Coordinates of C-alpha atoms in Angstrom, one line a residue:
Chain N
X1 CA 0.0 0.0 0.0
X2 CA 2.8 2.4 0.9
X3 CA 4.5 1.5 -2.4
X4 CA 1.3 2.4 -4.2
X5 CA 1.0 5.7 -2.3
X6 CA 4.6 6.6 -3.0
X7 CA 4.2 6.2 -6.7
X8 CA 0.5 7.1 -7.3
X9 CA 0.1 10.3 -5.3
X10 CA 1.3 13.6 -6.9
X11 CA 3.4 14.4 -3.8
X12 CA 5.0 17.5 -5.3
X13 CA 1.7 19.1 -6.0
X14 CA 0.3 18.0 -2.6
X15 CA 3.4 19.4 -0.8
X16 CA 3.0 22.7 -2.8
X17 CA -0.6 23.0 -1.8
X18 CA 0.1 22.2 1.9
X19 CA 2.9 24.8 1.8
X20 CA 0.7 27.4 0.2
X21 CA -2.1 26.8 2.7
X22 CA 0.4 27.4 5.6
X23 CA 1.7 30.4 3.8
X24 CA -1.7 31.9 3.1
X25 CA -2.7 31.5 6.8
X26 CA 0.6 33.1 7.9
X27 CA -0.4 36.1 5.8
X28 CA -3.8 36.1 7.5
X29 CA -2.2 36.0 10.9
X30 CA 0.0 39.0 9.9
X31 CA -3.0 41.2 9.1
X32 CA -6.4 39.5 9.5
X33 CA -8.5 42.6 8.9
X34 CA -7.1 43.1 5.4
X35 CA -5.9 39.7 4.3
X36 CA -8.8 37.6 5.6
X37 CA -10.0 36.6 2.1
X38 CA -6.9 34.5 1.8
X39 CA -8.5 32.2 4.5
X40 CA -11.2 31.4 1.9
X41 CA -8.5 30.8 -0.7
X42 CA -6.7 28.4 1.6
X43 CA -10.0 26.5 2.2
X44 CA -10.6 26.3 -1.6
X45 CA -7.0 25.1 -2.1
X46 CA -7.5 22.3 0.5
X47 CA -10.6 21.1 -1.3
X48 CA -8.9 21.2 -4.7
X49 CA -5.7 19.5 -3.4
X50 CA -7.7 16.8 -1.6
X51 CA -9.6 16.1 -4.9
X52 CA -6.3 16.1 -6.8
X53 CA -4.9 13.3 -4.6
X54 CA -7.5 10.8 -6.1
X55 CA -6.9 11.5 -9.8
X56 CA -5.9 8.3 -11.6
X57 CA -4.7 9.3 -15.0
X58 CA -4.0 5.6 -15.8
X59 CA -7.7 4.7 -15.0
X60 CA -8.0 2.4 -18.0
X61 CA -5.3 0.2 -16.5
X62 CA -6.0 0.4 -12.7
X63 CA -9.8 0.1 -13.0
X64 CA -9.4 -3.4 -14.3
X65 CA -6.8 -4.4 -11.7
X66 CA -7.7 -6.6 -8.7
X67 CA -7.2 -3.7 -6.3
X68 CA -10.6 -1.9 -6.0
X69 CA -11.2 1.8 -5.7
X70 CA -11.5 1.6 -1.9
X71 CA -8.1 0.0 -1.6
X72 CA -6.5 2.5 -3.9
X73 CA -8.2 5.4 -2.2
X74 CA -7.0 4.2 1.2
X75 CA -3.5 3.9 -0.2
X76 CA -3.7 7.6 -1.3
X77 CA -5.1 8.7 2.1
X78 CA -1.7 9.7 3.6
X79 CA -1.7 12.6 1.2
X80 CA -5.1 13.8 2.6
X81 CA -3.7 13.3 6.1
X82 CA -0.8 15.6 5.2
X83 CA -3.3 18.3 4.0
X84 CA -5.3 17.9 7.3
X85 CA -2.1 18.2 9.4
X86 CA -1.0 21.3 7.4
X87 CA -4.4 22.9 8.0
X88 CA -4.4 22.1 11.7
X89 CA -0.9 23.5 12.0
X90 CA -1.8 26.6 10.1
X91 CA -5.0 27.3 12.1
X92 CA -3.2 26.7 15.4
X93 CA -0.5 29.2 14.4
X94 CA -3.2 31.8 13.4
X95 CA -4.5 31.7 17.0
X96 CA -7.8 32.8 18.4
X97 CA -7.2 36.5 18.3
X98 CA -6.4 36.7 14.6
X99 CA -9.3 34.3 14.0
X100 CA -11.7 36.7 15.5
X101 CA -12.4 34.2 18.4
X102 CA -13.7 31.5 16.0
X103 CA -10.8 29.2 15.7
X104 CA -12.9 26.0 15.8
X105 CA -15.2 27.3 13.1
X106 CA -12.2 27.9 10.8
X107 CA -10.9 24.4 11.5
X108 CA -14.2 23.0 10.6
X109 CA -14.2 24.8 7.3
X110 CA -10.9 23.3 6.2
X111 CA -11.9 19.8 7.4
X112 CA -15.2 20.0 5.5
X113 CA -13.4 21.2 2.4
X114 CA -11.0 18.3 2.5
X115 CA -13.9 15.8 2.9
X116 CA -15.8 17.5 0.1
X117 CA -12.9 17.4 -2.3
X118 CA -12.2 13.7 -1.5
X119 CA -15.9 12.8 -1.8
X120 CA -16.4 14.5 -5.1
X121 CA -13.2 13.0 -6.6
X122 CA -14.0 9.4 -5.4
X123 CA -17.6 9.7 -6.5
X124 CA -16.5 10.8 -10.0
X125 CA -13.8 8.1 -10.0
X126 CA -16.5 5.5 -9.2
X127 CA -18.4 6.8 -12.3
X128 CA -15.3 6.1 -14.4
X129 CA -13.9 9.7 -14.8
X130 CA -10.1 9.4 -14.7
X131 CA -9.0 12.7 -13.4
X132 CA -11.9 14.5 -11.8
X133 CA -9.7 16.3 -9.2
X134 CA -8.0 18.5 -11.9
X135 CA -11.3 20.0 -13.1
X136 CA -12.6 20.3 -9.5
X137 CA -9.5 22.1 -8.4
X138 CA -9.4 24.4 -11.4
X139 CA -12.9 25.6 -10.6
X140 CA -13.1 25.3 -6.8
X141 CA -9.9 27.3 -6.0
X142 CA -10.9 30.4 -8.0
X143 CA -14.5 30.2 -7.0
X144 CA -13.6 30.0 -3.3
X145 CA -11.1 32.8 -3.7
X146 CA -13.6 35.2 -5.4
X147 CA -16.3 34.2 -3.0
X148 CA -14.1 35.0 0.0
X149 CA -13.1 38.3 -1.6
X150 CA -16.6 39.5 -2.6
X151 CA -18.6 37.7 0.1
X152 CA -21.8 38.2 -1.9
X153 CA -25.2 38.0 -0.1
X154 CA -23.3 37.8 3.2
X155 CA -26.2 38.7 5.3
X156 CA -28.2 35.7 4.1
X157 CA -25.6 33.2 3.0
X158 CA -22.4 33.4 5.1
X159 CA -19.8 31.1 3.6
X160 CA -16.6 32.7 4.8
X161 CA -17.5 34.8 7.8
X162 CA -15.3 37.8 8.6
X163 CA -14.5 39.9 11.7
X164 CA -17.6 42.0 11.2
X165 CA -19.9 39.0 10.8
X166 CA -22.3 38.5 13.7
X167 CA -22.0 35.5 16.1
X168 CA -25.2 34.2 14.5
X169 CA -23.6 34.4 11.1
X170 CA -20.5 32.5 12.3
X171 CA -22.8 29.9 13.9
X172 CA -24.9 29.4 10.7
X173 CA -21.7 29.2 8.6
X174 CA -20.3 26.5 10.8
X175 CA -23.5 24.5 10.7
X176 CA -23.4 24.8 6.9
X177 CA -19.8 23.6 6.7
X178 CA -20.4 20.8 9.2
X179 CA -23.4 19.6 7.2
X180 CA -21.5 19.7 3.9
X181 CA -18.6 17.8 5.6
X182 CA -21.1 15.2 6.9
X183 CA -22.8 14.7 3.6
X184 CA -19.4 14.5 1.9
X185 CA -18.4 11.7 4.2
X186 CA -21.6 9.8 3.4
X187 CA -20.9 10.2 -0.4
X188 CA -17.4 9.1 0.2
X189 CA -18.4 5.9 2.0
X190 CA -21.1 5.1 -0.6
X191 CA -18.7 5.6 -3.4
X192 CA -15.9 3.5 -1.9
X193 CA -18.1 0.7 -0.6
X194 CA -20.0 0.5 -3.9
X195 CA -23.2 0.8 -1.8
X196 CA -26.2 -1.1 -3.1
X197 CA -28.3 2.1 -3.7
X198 CA -25.4 3.5 -5.5
X199 CA -25.0 0.5 -7.6
X200 CA -28.7 0.5 -8.5
X201 CA -28.5 4.2 -9.4
X202 CA -25.7 3.4 -11.8
X203 CA -27.6 0.4 -13.2
X204 CA -30.7 2.6 -13.8
X205 CA -28.5 5.3 -15.4
X206 CA -26.9 2.7 -17.7
X207 CA -30.3 1.3 -18.6
X208 CA -31.6 4.7 -19.5
X209 CA -28.5 5.3 -21.7
X210 CA -29.1 1.9 -23.5
X211 CA -32.7 2.9 -24.2
Chain M
X1 CA -5.2 39.1 -52.9
X2 CA -8.4 40.9 -52.1
X3 CA -10.2 37.5 -52.1
X4 CA -7.7 36.2 -49.6
X5 CA -8.2 39.1 -47.3
X6 CA -11.9 38.8 -47.6
X7 CA -11.7 35.1 -46.8
X8 CA -9.5 35.7 -43.8
X9 CA -11.8 38.4 -42.5
X10 CA -14.8 36.1 -42.9
X11 CA -13.0 33.2 -41.1
X12 CA -12.1 35.6 -38.2
X13 CA -15.7 36.8 -38.0
X14 CA -17.1 33.2 -37.9
X15 CA -14.6 32.2 -35.3
X16 CA -15.1 35.3 -33.2
X17 CA -18.9 34.7 -33.2
X18 CA -18.3 31.0 -32.3
X19 CA -16.0 31.9 -29.4
X20 CA -18.5 34.5 -28.1
X21 CA -21.1 31.8 -28.1
X22 CA -18.7 29.5 -26.3
X23 CA -18.0 32.1 -23.7
X24 CA -21.8 32.6 -23.3
X25 CA -22.2 28.8 -22.7
X26 CA -19.6 28.7 -19.9
X27 CA -21.4 28.0 -16.6
X28 CA -18.6 29.7 -14.7
X29 CA -19.3 32.9 -16.6
X30 CA -23.0 32.8 -15.7
X31 CA -22.1 32.0 -12.1
X32 CA -20.0 35.1 -11.9
X33 CA -22.4 37.3 -13.9
X34 CA -25.4 36.3 -11.7
X35 CA -23.5 37.1 -8.5
X36 CA -22.3 40.4 -10.0
X37 CA -25.8 41.4 -10.9
X38 CA -27.0 40.3 -7.5
X39 CA -24.4 42.6 -5.9
X40 CA -25.6 45.4 -8.3
X41 CA -29.2 45.0 -7.2
X42 CA -28.4 45.1 -3.5
X43 CA -26.3 48.2 -4.2
X44 CA -28.9 49.9 -6.4
X45 CA -31.6 49.5 -3.8
X46 CA -29.2 50.3 -0.9
X47 CA -30.1 47.0 0.8
X48 CA -26.9 46.9 2.8
X49 CA -26.9 50.6 3.9
X50 CA -23.3 50.9 2.7
X51 CA -22.1 54.4 3.7
X52 CA -19.6 54.4 0.8
X53 CA -22.4 54.1 -1.7
X54 CA -21.0 52.2 -4.8
X55 CA -17.4 53.4 -4.0
X56 CA -16.1 49.9 -3.4
X57 CA -18.4 48.0 -5.8
X58 CA -15.4 47.2 -8.2
X59 CA -14.3 44.1 -6.3
X60 CA -17.4 42.3 -7.5
X61 CA -16.9 42.6 -11.3
X62 CA -13.1 42.4 -11.0
X63 CA -13.3 39.1 -9.1
X64 CA -16.4 37.5 -10.4
X65 CA -15.9 38.4 -14.1
X66 CA -12.2 39.0 -14.2
X67 CA -10.7 36.2 -12.0
X68 CA -13.3 33.7 -13.1
X69 CA -12.9 35.0 -16.6
X70 CA -9.3 33.9 -16.4
X71 CA -10.5 30.3 -15.9
X72 CA -13.2 30.5 -18.5
X73 CA -10.8 31.9 -21.2
X74 CA -8.1 29.4 -20.3
X75 CA -10.6 26.6 -20.9
X76 CA -11.9 28.1 -24.1
X77 CA -8.3 28.5 -25.5
X78 CA -7.3 24.9 -24.6
X79 CA -10.5 23.6 -26.2
X80 CA -9.7 25.6 -29.3
X81 CA -6.2 24.2 -29.4
X82 CA -7.4 20.6 -28.9
X83 CA -9.9 21.0 -31.7
X84 CA -7.1 22.4 -34.0
X85 CA -4.8 19.5 -33.0
X86 CA -7.6 17.0 -33.7
X87 CA -8.3 18.5 -37.1
X88 CA -4.6 18.0 -38.1
X89 CA -3.4 20.4 -40.8
X90 CA -5.9 23.3 -40.3
X91 CA -6.5 26.2 -42.6
X92 CA -7.0 28.7 -39.7
X93 CA -3.7 29.9 -38.2
X94 CA -3.3 30.1 -34.4
X95 CA -3.1 33.9 -34.6
X96 CA -6.6 34.1 -36.1
X97 CA -7.9 31.8 -33.4
X98 CA -6.2 33.9 -30.7
X99 CA -7.8 37.1 -32.0
X100 CA -11.2 35.4 -32.2
X101 CA -10.8 34.3 -28.6
X102 CA -9.7 37.8 -27.6
X103 CA -12.9 39.2 -29.2
X104 CA -14.9 37.0 -26.8
X105 CA -14.1 39.4 -24.0
X106 CA -17.0 41.5 -25.2
X107 CA -19.1 39.1 -23.1
X108 CA -17.6 40.0 -19.7
X109 CA -17.1 43.5 -20.9
X110 CA -20.9 43.9 -21.5
X111 CA -21.8 42.7 -18.1
X112 CA -19.1 44.8 -16.5
X113 CA -20.4 47.9 -18.3
X114 CA -24.0 47.1 -17.0
X115 CA -22.5 46.8 -13.5
X116 CA -20.6 50.1 -13.9
X117 CA -23.8 51.9 -15.0
X118 CA -25.6 50.5 -11.9
X119 CA -22.7 51.8 -9.8
X120 CA -22.8 55.3 -11.3
X121 CA -26.6 55.5 -10.8
X122 CA -26.1 54.3 -7.2
X123 CA -23.4 56.9 -6.6
X124 CA -25.8 59.7 -7.5
X125 CA -29.1 58.3 -6.1
X126 CA -27.6 57.2 -2.8
X127 CA -24.6 59.5 -2.3
X128 CA -21.8 58.5 0.0
X129 CA -21.6 59.7 3.6
X130 CA -19.7 62.9 4.2
X131 CA -16.6 61.2 5.6
X132 CA -15.9 59.2 2.5
X133 CA -14.7 61.5 -0.3
X134 CA -12.0 63.9 0.8
X135 CA -12.5 67.6 0.0
X136 CA -11.4 68.6 -3.5
X137 CA -11.8 65.1 -4.9
X138 CA -14.3 65.1 -7.8
X139 CA -16.9 62.5 -8.7
X140 CA -15.0 62.0 -12.0
X141 CA -12.0 60.8 -9.9
X142 CA -14.1 58.2 -8.1
X143 CA -15.8 57.1 -11.3
X144 CA -12.4 56.7 -13.1
X145 CA -11.3 54.4 -10.3
X146 CA -14.6 52.5 -10.6
X147 CA -14.2 52.1 -14.4
X148 CA -10.5 50.9 -14.1
X149 CA -11.0 48.5 -11.3
X150 CA -14.5 47.3 -12.3
X151 CA -14.6 47.3 -16.1
X152 CA -11.1 47.1 -17.4
X153 CA -10.1 44.4 -14.9
X154 CA -13.1 42.3 -16.0
X155 CA -11.6 42.4 -19.5
X156 CA -8.0 42.0 -18.3
X157 CA -8.7 38.7 -16.4
X158 CA -9.8 36.8 -19.5
X159 CA -6.9 38.2 -21.5
X160 CA -4.6 36.9 -18.7
X161 CA -6.2 33.5 -19.1
X162 CA -5.6 33.7 -22.9
X163 CA -1.9 34.5 -22.2
X164 CA -1.5 31.6 -19.7
X165 CA -3.1 29.1 -22.1
X166 CA -0.7 30.3 -24.9
X167 CA 2.5 30.3 -22.9
X168 CA 2.0 28.1 -19.7
X169 CA -0.6 25.4 -20.6
X170 CA 0.1 23.4 -17.4
X171 CA -2.1 21.4 -15.2
X172 CA -3.7 23.4 -12.4
X173 CA -2.2 26.7 -13.7
X174 CA -5.5 28.5 -13.4
X175 CA -5.9 27.6 -9.7
X176 CA -2.3 28.6 -8.9
X177 CA -2.6 31.8 -11.0
X178 CA -5.8 32.9 -9.4
X179 CA -4.3 32.5 -5.9
X180 CA -1.1 34.4 -6.8
X181 CA -3.2 37.1 -8.5
X182 CA -5.3 37.7 -5.5
X183 CA -2.4 37.7 -3.1
X184 CA -0.5 40.2 -5.2
X185 CA -3.7 42.3 -5.6
X186 CA -4.4 42.4 -1.9
X187 CA -0.8 43.4 -1.1
X188 CA -0.9 46.2 -3.8
X189 CA -4.4 47.4 -3.3
X190 CA -3.2 50.4 -1.2
X191 CA -3.9 51.1 2.4
X192 CA -2.1 48.0 3.7
X193 CA 1.3 49.5 4.3
X194 CA 2.4 53.0 5.3
X195 CA 3.9 55.3 2.7
X196 CA 1.0 54.9 0.3
X197 CA 2.9 52.6 -2.0
X198 CA 3.0 54.9 -5.1
X199 CA 4.5 52.1 -7.2
X200 CA 1.3 50.1 -6.7
X201 CA -0.2 51.8 -9.8
X202 CA 1.8 49.5 -12.0
X203 CA -0.4 46.6 -10.8
X204 CA -3.7 45.7 -12.6
X205 CA -6.0 46.5 -9.6
X206 CA -5.6 49.1 -6.9
X207 CA -7.5 51.6 -4.8
X208 CA -7.1 55.3 -5.3
X209 CA -9.7 56.2 -2.6
X210 CA -9.9 54.0 0.5
X211 CA -9.6 54.1 4.2
X212 CA -6.2 54.9 5.7
X213 CA -4.2 52.2 7.4
X214 CA -3.3 54.4 10.4
X215 CA -5.4 54.2 13.6
X216 CA -7.5 51.5 15.1
X217 CA -11.2 50.8 14.8
X218 CA -13.3 54.0 14.9
X219 CA -10.2 56.1 14.2
X220 CA -9.7 55.6 10.5
X221 CA -10.1 58.4 7.9
X222 CA -10.8 58.0 4.2
X223 CA -8.0 59.1 2.1
X224 CA -6.8 59.1 -1.5
X225 CA -3.6 57.3 -2.4
X226 CA -1.0 58.9 -4.7
X227 CA -1.8 58.3 -8.4
X228 CA -3.8 59.7 -11.2
X229 CA -6.8 57.4 -11.9
X230 CA -7.4 59.0 -15.3
X231 CA -4.0 58.2 -16.7
X232 CA -4.2 54.8 -15.0
X233 CA -7.1 54.0 -17.3
X234 CA -4.9 54.5 -20.3
X235 CA -2.2 52.4 -18.7
X236 CA -4.7 49.5 -18.2
X237 CA -6.0 49.8 -21.8
X238 CA -2.3 49.6 -23.0
X239 CA -1.8 46.5 -20.9
X240 CA -4.9 44.9 -22.5
X241 CA -3.6 45.7 -26.0
X242 CA -0.2 44.4 -25.0
X243 CA -1.7 41.1 -23.8
X244 CA -3.5 40.6 -27.1
X245 CA -0.3 41.3 -29.1
X246 CA 1.8 39.0 -27.0
X247 CA -0.8 36.2 -27.3
X248 CA -1.0 36.5 -31.1
X249 CA 2.8 36.6 -31.3
X250 CA 2.9 33.0 -29.8
X251 CA 1.8 31.8 -33.3
X252 CA 5.0 30.5 -35.0
X253 CA 3.5 31.5 -38.4
X254 CA 2.8 35.1 -37.3
X255 CA 5.1 38.0 -38.3
X256 CA 7.0 37.7 -35.0
X257 CA 9.4 40.5 -35.8
X258 CA 6.7 43.1 -36.4
X259 CA 4.6 41.9 -33.4
X260 CA 7.7 41.9 -31.2
X261 CA 8.4 45.6 -32.2
X262 CA 4.8 46.4 -31.5
X263 CA 5.0 44.7 -28.1
X264 CA 8.1 46.6 -27.2
X265 CA 6.5 49.8 -28.2
X266 CA 3.4 49.0 -26.1
X267 CA 5.7 48.1 -23.1
X268 CA 7.4 51.5 -23.4
X269 CA 4.0 53.3 -23.6
X270 CA 2.8 51.3 -20.5
X271 CA 6.0 52.2 -18.6
X272 CA 5.6 55.9 -19.5
X273 CA 1.9 55.9 -18.6
X274 CA 2.6 54.1 -15.3
X275 CA 5.2 56.7 -14.4
X276 CA 2.9 59.5 -15.4
X277 CA 0.1 57.9 -13.3
X278 CA 2.5 58.1 -10.3
X279 CA 3.8 61.7 -10.9
X280 CA 1.1 63.8 -12.6
X281 CA -1.7 65.6 -10.8
X282 CA -2.3 63.5 -7.7
X283 CA 1.1 63.0 -6.1
X284 CA 0.0 63.5 -2.5
X285 CA -2.6 61.8 -0.3
X286 CA -5.7 63.9 0.4
X287 CA -7.3 62.9 3.8
X288 CA -10.9 63.5 4.7
X289 CA -10.7 65.2 8.2
X290 CA -13.9 63.5 9.3
X291 CA -13.4 60.2 11.1
X292 CA -15.1 57.1 9.6
X293 CA -17.3 55.8 12.4
X294 CA -17.9 52.5 10.7
X295 CA -14.3 51.7 9.8

């Protein structure tokens, strides 16, 4: 498994993403009132990098091998663990003051982003897409970045709360992120275990295509 | 000869219309456009009670049309390249395809202009609080900043995507580029460091009127930063033209020597305009004496 992880995971890109996440949060720590949008960028980067870990460009070969998707995904999980550790370290260094007193909420955002990236990538891999993480990262990172910059409709839909956001806004945001993370974990489990309902869904989809 | 020119023009027209349609089909563009218009509506009807009126609206079109436009245009360019590769020996040179892709910026430009009109209407219908615009600073000054940051940056983003696709077609480049772009923009937006960063006008996006970095909460003043926003508009237009020329020059079949000279000429013009932006007319910060209670 370790041999597979060493060869299959794009370690260079994962290390670059982890380093960027830590660097972005260091900038946030330096001047949170001005550089806070970079926290959203870091969260988007975590989601994109987590998805990227599960890309299998040689899908045509590995999909027919005896090792199933769950085994291969488990083998790649150390890369996700590295991203989680980088995020935990970065958030811990930011500290409660620079995090406007909502350190746990920020930690939840990153963990939910990693879970979402992994779930989307594994779900798409289960559907036969070879490199879903690349497309996911190419869209998620810029979207998270601009959302954190503009914070549109912030009074009604707080995704990346700021220092001026109310406690209620922070609370609702955390509930949203935790829900997204929970759903992502369910999708991940379903995709990796080839859950019966999932299998039926695919069969129905294939049947529709044949018709 | 005239028939050839006519054919080339016709090919360009067909391709340009196709790329405009492709841009209009991009979901990411519609995502950005919808959010930009949502921000415009909240601004027009003053739903957020923003004391600065539309003075800081520019972040929405610049990010949602410009930064996302970088991703959209990169994707369109790569798709065009893949189609050309699949077709084998194609009659349409890369330069013509590049120009057609560049013409697709009329799509984000149109939305950005609509957004700018909404911002201008808001500026006059819901004027800013007295502590926002320093004495002696005209409305034209503020509108010039809005146009540069809001409209020209919505065009510049897609052109940057075109350049990246031509010169750095690497995996994940749009994600990395958007992160680096935003970091550099935040650092050079003005108001972050002391000394007003006069050199910041060489960057694509910056504030000319914003709150001063000095003081704590409830002690900030609104101030202008050194730089002439009117000349800065010319600087940005020159950069956009330079981007198109450099992108077309990537075509090995193009007249690289002539395009190279044109690019060098545009670089010189941009440097001169940037220097003039720093030194002509507005070389000192003008501070509004009234304290901003909401800063």
